[in-house]
């Protein structure tokens, strides 16, 4: 699963990359909104973990950009702020699926992104099976029609 971590605190961003990488994620880091926008132009992400407070924007602007560039990406916003106690961030971009307080223990964040990955894998598996089955049915149909065509000639 491809992940972009966006945080202006380089040490924290690198720690999150390390933690997510050890959990099997393929992680890129952006240290501000502009870097995140550029990264999203070149890479399609499944998950974006973005700090709410960035020097050149916010995690919300990153989420809004992701909604256009990677509409299937889930965005998790992390913040040390307390001014959104009633979930207001969820209404600011349609792809924000989680909001977490920054703390020394990010166990809940890691558990949540694991859940997102499992959900994505569970949702993708039936679609992949259906596509495979359609392909096999089309191939079988071609064999049937090909054989019928040969017999008719």
PDB file of C-alpha atoms in Angstrom:
ATOM      1  CA  UNK A   1       0.000   0.000   0.000  1.00  0.00           C
ATOM      2  CA  UNK A   2       1.488   3.332  -1.047  1.00  0.00           C
ATOM      3  CA  UNK A   3       1.530   6.021   1.666  1.00  0.00           C
ATOM      4  CA  UNK A   4       2.533   9.680   1.800  1.00  0.00           C
ATOM      5  CA  UNK A   5       3.446  11.208   5.163  1.00  0.00           C
ATOM      6  CA  UNK A   6       3.230  15.013   5.256  1.00  0.00           C
ATOM      7  CA  UNK A   7       4.657  16.795   8.283  1.00  0.00           C
ATOM      8  CA  UNK A   8       6.952  19.810   8.641  1.00  0.00           C
ATOM      9  CA  UNK A   9       8.737  18.177  11.580  1.00  0.00           C
ATOM     10  CA  UNK A  10      11.303  16.090   9.713  1.00  0.00           C
ATOM     11  CA  UNK A  11      12.172  13.904  12.704  1.00  0.00           C
ATOM     12  CA  UNK A  12       8.525  12.991  13.243  1.00  0.00           C
ATOM     13  CA  UNK A  13       7.908  12.394   9.524  1.00  0.00           C
ATOM     14  CA  UNK A  14      10.923  10.085   9.359  1.00  0.00           C
ATOM     15  CA  UNK A  15       9.789   8.243  12.493  1.00  0.00           C
ATOM     16  CA  UNK A  16       6.341   7.694  10.950  1.00  0.00           C
ATOM     17  CA  UNK A  17       7.971   6.499   7.724  1.00  0.00           C
ATOM     18  CA  UNK A  18      10.065   4.024   9.705  1.00  0.00           C
ATOM     19  CA  UNK A  19       7.067   2.760  11.691  1.00  0.00           C
ATOM     20  CA  UNK A  20       4.841   2.418   8.621  1.00  0.00           C
ATOM     21  CA  UNK A  21       7.603   0.820   6.553  1.00  0.00           C
ATOM     22  CA  UNK A  22       8.149  -1.838   9.228  1.00  0.00           C
ATOM     23  CA  UNK A  23       4.411  -2.534   8.974  1.00  0.00           C
ATOM     24  CA  UNK A  24       4.726  -3.194   5.252  1.00  0.00           C
ATOM     25  CA  UNK A  25       3.757   0.174   3.790  1.00  0.00           C
ATOM     26  CA  UNK A  26       5.666   1.802   0.922  1.00  0.00           C
ATOM     27  CA  UNK A  27       6.174   5.322   2.330  1.00  0.00           C
ATOM     28  CA  UNK A  28       7.221   8.680   0.875  1.00  0.00           C
ATOM     29  CA  UNK A  29       7.717  11.825   2.970  1.00  0.00           C
ATOM     30  CA  UNK A  30       6.839  15.440   2.190  1.00  0.00           C
ATOM     31  CA  UNK A  31       7.837  18.201   4.608  1.00  0.00           C
ATOM     32  CA  UNK A  32       5.239  20.733   3.461  1.00  0.00           C
ATOM     33  CA  UNK A  33       2.087  21.041   1.364  1.00  0.00           C
ATOM     34  CA  UNK A  34       3.955  22.022  -1.813  1.00  0.00           C
ATOM     35  CA  UNK A  35       6.108  18.879  -1.639  1.00  0.00           C
ATOM     36  CA  UNK A  36       2.951  16.836  -1.058  1.00  0.00           C
ATOM     37  CA  UNK A  37       1.247  18.390  -4.114  1.00  0.00           C
ATOM     38  CA  UNK A  38       4.295  17.588  -6.270  1.00  0.00           C
ATOM     39  CA  UNK A  39       4.484  14.027  -4.940  1.00  0.00           C
ATOM     40  CA  UNK A  40       0.791  13.475  -5.736  1.00  0.00           C
ATOM     41  CA  UNK A  41       1.412  14.561  -9.340  1.00  0.00           C
ATOM     42  CA  UNK A  42       3.869  11.703  -9.825  1.00  0.00           C
ATOM     43  CA  UNK A  43       2.579   8.970  -7.526  1.00  0.00           C
ATOM     44  CA  UNK A  44      -0.851   7.570  -6.819  1.00  0.00           C
ATOM     45  CA  UNK A  45      -1.192   7.096  -3.063  1.00  0.00           C
ATOM     46  CA  UNK A  46      -3.611   4.844  -1.217  1.00  0.00           C
ATOM     47  CA  UNK A  47      -3.101   6.607   2.115  1.00  0.00           C
ATOM     48  CA  UNK A  48      -1.985  10.078   3.113  1.00  0.00           C
ATOM     49  CA  UNK A  49      -1.123  10.945   6.711  1.00  0.00           C
ATOM     50  CA  UNK A  50      -0.985  14.739   6.932  1.00  0.00           C
ATOM     51  CA  UNK A  51      -0.263  17.163   9.745  1.00  0.00           C
ATOM     52  CA  UNK A  52      -3.015  19.745  10.104  1.00  0.00           C
ATOM     53  CA  UNK A  53      -0.560  22.613  10.629  1.00  0.00           C
ATOM     54  CA  UNK A  54       1.899  22.999   7.758  1.00  0.00           C
ATOM     55  CA  UNK A  55       3.965  26.121   7.070  1.00  0.00           C
ATOM     56  CA  UNK A  56       2.489  26.596   3.582  1.00  0.00           C
ATOM     57  CA  UNK A  57      -0.999  25.183   4.001  1.00  0.00           C
ATOM     58  CA  UNK A  58      -2.729  22.540   6.041  1.00  0.00           C
ATOM     59  CA  UNK A  59      -3.555  18.882   6.119  1.00  0.00           C
ATOM     60  CA  UNK A  60      -7.001  19.901   4.876  1.00  0.00           C
ATOM     61  CA  UNK A  61      -5.562  21.494   1.712  1.00  0.00           C
ATOM     62  CA  UNK A  62      -3.480  18.353   1.195  1.00  0.00           C
ATOM     63  CA  UNK A  63      -6.664  16.263   1.590  1.00  0.00           C
ATOM     64  CA  UNK A  64      -8.561  18.481  -0.849  1.00  0.00           C
ATOM     65  CA  UNK A  65      -5.775  18.161  -3.411  1.00  0.00           C
ATOM     66  CA  UNK A  66      -5.711  14.390  -2.900  1.00  0.00           C
ATOM     67  CA  UNK A  67      -9.476  14.270  -3.488  1.00  0.00           C
ATOM     68  CA  UNK A  68      -8.830  15.573  -7.005  1.00  0.00           C
ATOM     69  CA  UNK A  69      -5.560  13.787  -7.777  1.00  0.00           C
ATOM     70  CA  UNK A  70      -6.164  10.472  -6.029  1.00  0.00           C
ATOM     71  CA  UNK A  71      -9.885  10.223  -5.230  1.00  0.00           C
ATOM     72  CA  UNK A  72      -9.511   6.710  -3.810  1.00  0.00           C
ATOM     73  CA  UNK A  73      -6.861   7.770  -1.279  1.00  0.00           C
ATOM     74  CA  UNK A  74      -7.788   7.804   2.379  1.00  0.00           C
ATOM     75  CA  UNK A  75      -6.498  10.807   4.321  1.00  0.00           C
ATOM     76  CA  UNK A  76      -5.705  10.748   8.018  1.00  0.00           C
ATOM     77  CA  UNK A  77      -5.085  14.129   9.628  1.00  0.00           C
ATOM     78  CA  UNK A  78      -2.874  14.402  12.699  1.00  0.00           C
ATOM     79  CA  UNK A  79      -2.788  17.464  14.892  1.00  0.00           C
ATOM     80  CA  UNK A  80      -1.672  18.821  18.218  1.00  0.00           C
ATOM     81  CA  UNK A  81      -4.451  21.413  18.043  1.00  0.00           C
ATOM     82  CA  UNK A  82      -7.648  21.218  20.047  1.00  0.00           C
ATOM     83  CA  UNK A  83      -9.948  23.639  18.200  1.00  0.00           C
ATOM     84  CA  UNK A  84     -11.886  20.912  16.352  1.00  0.00           C
ATOM     85  CA  UNK A  85     -13.318  18.829  19.206  1.00  0.00           C
ATOM     86  CA  UNK A  86     -16.537  17.834  17.415  1.00  0.00           C
ATOM     87  CA  UNK A  87     -15.187  16.291  14.229  1.00  0.00           C
ATOM     88  CA  UNK A  88     -15.415  19.408  12.077  1.00  0.00           C
ATOM     89  CA  UNK A  89     -12.383  18.304  10.044  1.00  0.00           C
ATOM     90  CA  UNK A  90     -14.379  15.441   8.525  1.00  0.00           C
ATOM     91  CA  UNK A  91     -16.606  17.953   6.740  1.00  0.00           C
ATOM     92  CA  UNK A  92     -13.691  19.878   5.240  1.00  0.00           C
ATOM     93  CA  UNK A  93     -12.735  17.205   2.696  1.00  0.00           C
ATOM     94  CA  UNK A  94     -14.643  14.139   1.601  1.00  0.00           C
ATOM     95  CA  UNK A  95     -11.638  11.814   1.863  1.00  0.00           C
ATOM     96  CA  UNK A  96     -10.627  12.564   5.461  1.00  0.00           C
ATOM     97  CA  UNK A  97     -11.330   9.268   7.202  1.00  0.00           C
ATOM     98  CA  UNK A  98      -9.567   9.828  10.515  1.00  0.00           C
ATOM     99  CA  UNK A  99      -8.259  12.547  12.811  1.00  0.00           C
ATOM    100  CA  UNK A 100      -5.687  11.782  15.487  1.00  0.00           C
ATOM    101  CA  UNK A 101      -4.029  13.864  18.175  1.00  0.00           C
ATOM    102  CA  UNK A 102      -0.251  13.937  17.972  1.00  0.00           C
ATOM    103  CA  UNK A 103       1.313  12.257  20.949  1.00  0.00           C
ATOM    104  CA  UNK A 104       4.353  10.251  21.877  1.00  0.00           C
ATOM    105  CA  UNK A 105       2.283   7.077  21.500  1.00  0.00           C
ATOM    106  CA  UNK A 106       0.783   6.788  18.020  1.00  0.00           C
ATOM    107  CA  UNK A 107      -0.386   3.192  18.508  1.00  0.00           C
ATOM    108  CA  UNK A 108      -3.977   4.147  17.689  1.00  0.00           C
ATOM    109  CA  UNK A 109      -2.906   5.787  14.420  1.00  0.00           C
ATOM    110  CA  UNK A 110      -0.925   2.706  13.385  1.00  0.00           C
ATOM    111  CA  UNK A 111      -3.839   0.418  14.270  1.00  0.00           C
ATOM    112  CA  UNK A 112      -6.189   2.610  12.230  1.00  0.00           C
ATOM    113  CA  UNK A 113      -3.993   2.606   9.115  1.00  0.00           C
ATOM    114  CA  UNK A 114      -3.666  -1.176   9.445  1.00  0.00           C
ATOM    115  CA  UNK A 115      -7.465  -1.326   9.469  1.00  0.00           C
ATOM    116  CA  UNK A 116      -7.608   0.856   6.341  1.00  0.00           C
ATOM    117  CA  UNK A 117      -5.166  -1.439   4.574  1.00  0.00           C
ATOM    118  CA  UNK A 118      -7.133  -4.552   5.542  1.00  0.00           C
ATOM    119  CA  UNK A 119     -10.379  -2.918   4.397  1.00  0.00           C
ATOM    120  CA  UNK A 120      -8.813  -1.913   1.073  1.00  0.00           C
ATOM    121  CA  UNK A 121      -7.444  -5.426   0.521  1.00  0.00           C
ATOM    122  CA  UNK A 122     -10.814  -6.950   1.411  1.00  0.00           C
ATOM    123  CA  UNK A 123     -12.625  -4.577  -0.967  1.00  0.00           C
ATOM    124  CA  UNK A 124     -10.133  -5.068  -3.799  1.00  0.00           C
ATOM    125  CA  UNK A 125     -10.102  -8.863  -3.642  1.00  0.00           C
ATOM    126  CA  UNK A 126     -13.728  -9.346  -4.820  1.00  0.00           C
ATOM    127  CA  UNK A 127     -13.231  -6.820  -7.619  1.00  0.00           C
ATOM    128  CA  UNK A 128     -10.049  -8.585  -8.737  1.00  0.00           C
ATOM    129  CA  UNK A 129     -11.826 -11.953  -8.665  1.00  0.00           C
ATOM    130  CA  UNK A 130     -14.737 -10.546 -10.686  1.00  0.00           C
ATOM    131  CA  UNK A 131     -12.339  -9.069 -13.266  1.00  0.00           C
ATOM    132  CA  UNK A 132     -10.474 -12.375 -13.482  1.00  0.00           C
ATOM    133  CA  UNK A 133     -13.750 -14.276 -13.863  1.00  0.00           C
ATOM    134  CA  UNK A 134     -14.914 -11.883 -16.605  1.00  0.00           C
ATOM    135  CA  UNK A 135     -11.627 -12.402 -18.418  1.00  0.00           C
ATOM    136  CA  UNK A 136     -11.941 -16.185 -18.187  1.00  0.00           C
ATOM    137  CA  UNK A 137     -15.554 -16.055 -19.372  1.00  0.00           C
ATOM    138  CA  UNK A 138     -14.585 -13.860 -22.320  1.00  0.00           C
ATOM    139  CA  UNK A 139     -11.756 -16.212 -23.200  1.00  0.00           C
ATOM    140  CA  UNK A 140     -14.089 -19.225 -22.980  1.00  0.00           C
ATOM    141  CA  UNK A 141     -16.654 -17.388 -25.094  1.00  0.00           C
ATOM    142  CA  UNK A 142     -14.024 -16.712 -27.739  1.00  0.00           C
ATOM    143  CA  UNK A 143     -13.142 -20.415 -27.768  1.00  0.00           C
ATOM    144  CA  UNK A 144     -16.786 -21.424 -28.136  1.00  0.00           C
ATOM    145  CA  UNK A 145     -17.446 -18.938 -30.928  1.00  0.00           C
ATOM    146  CA  UNK A 146     -14.152 -19.764 -32.584  1.00  0.00           C
ATOM    147  CA  UNK A 147     -14.952 -23.479 -32.543  1.00  0.00           C
ATOM    148  CA  UNK A 148     -18.493 -22.864 -33.819  1.00  0.00           C
ATOM    149  CA  UNK A 149     -17.154 -20.629 -36.555  1.00  0.00           C
ATOM    150  CA  UNK A 150     -14.646 -23.287 -37.608  1.00  0.00           C
ATOM    151  CA  UNK A 151     -17.347 -26.001 -37.783  1.00  0.00           C
ATOM    152  CA  UNK A 152     -19.655 -23.759 -39.819  1.00  0.00           C
ATOM    153  CA  UNK A 153     -16.972 -23.174 -42.448  1.00  0.00           C
TER     154      UNK A 153
END
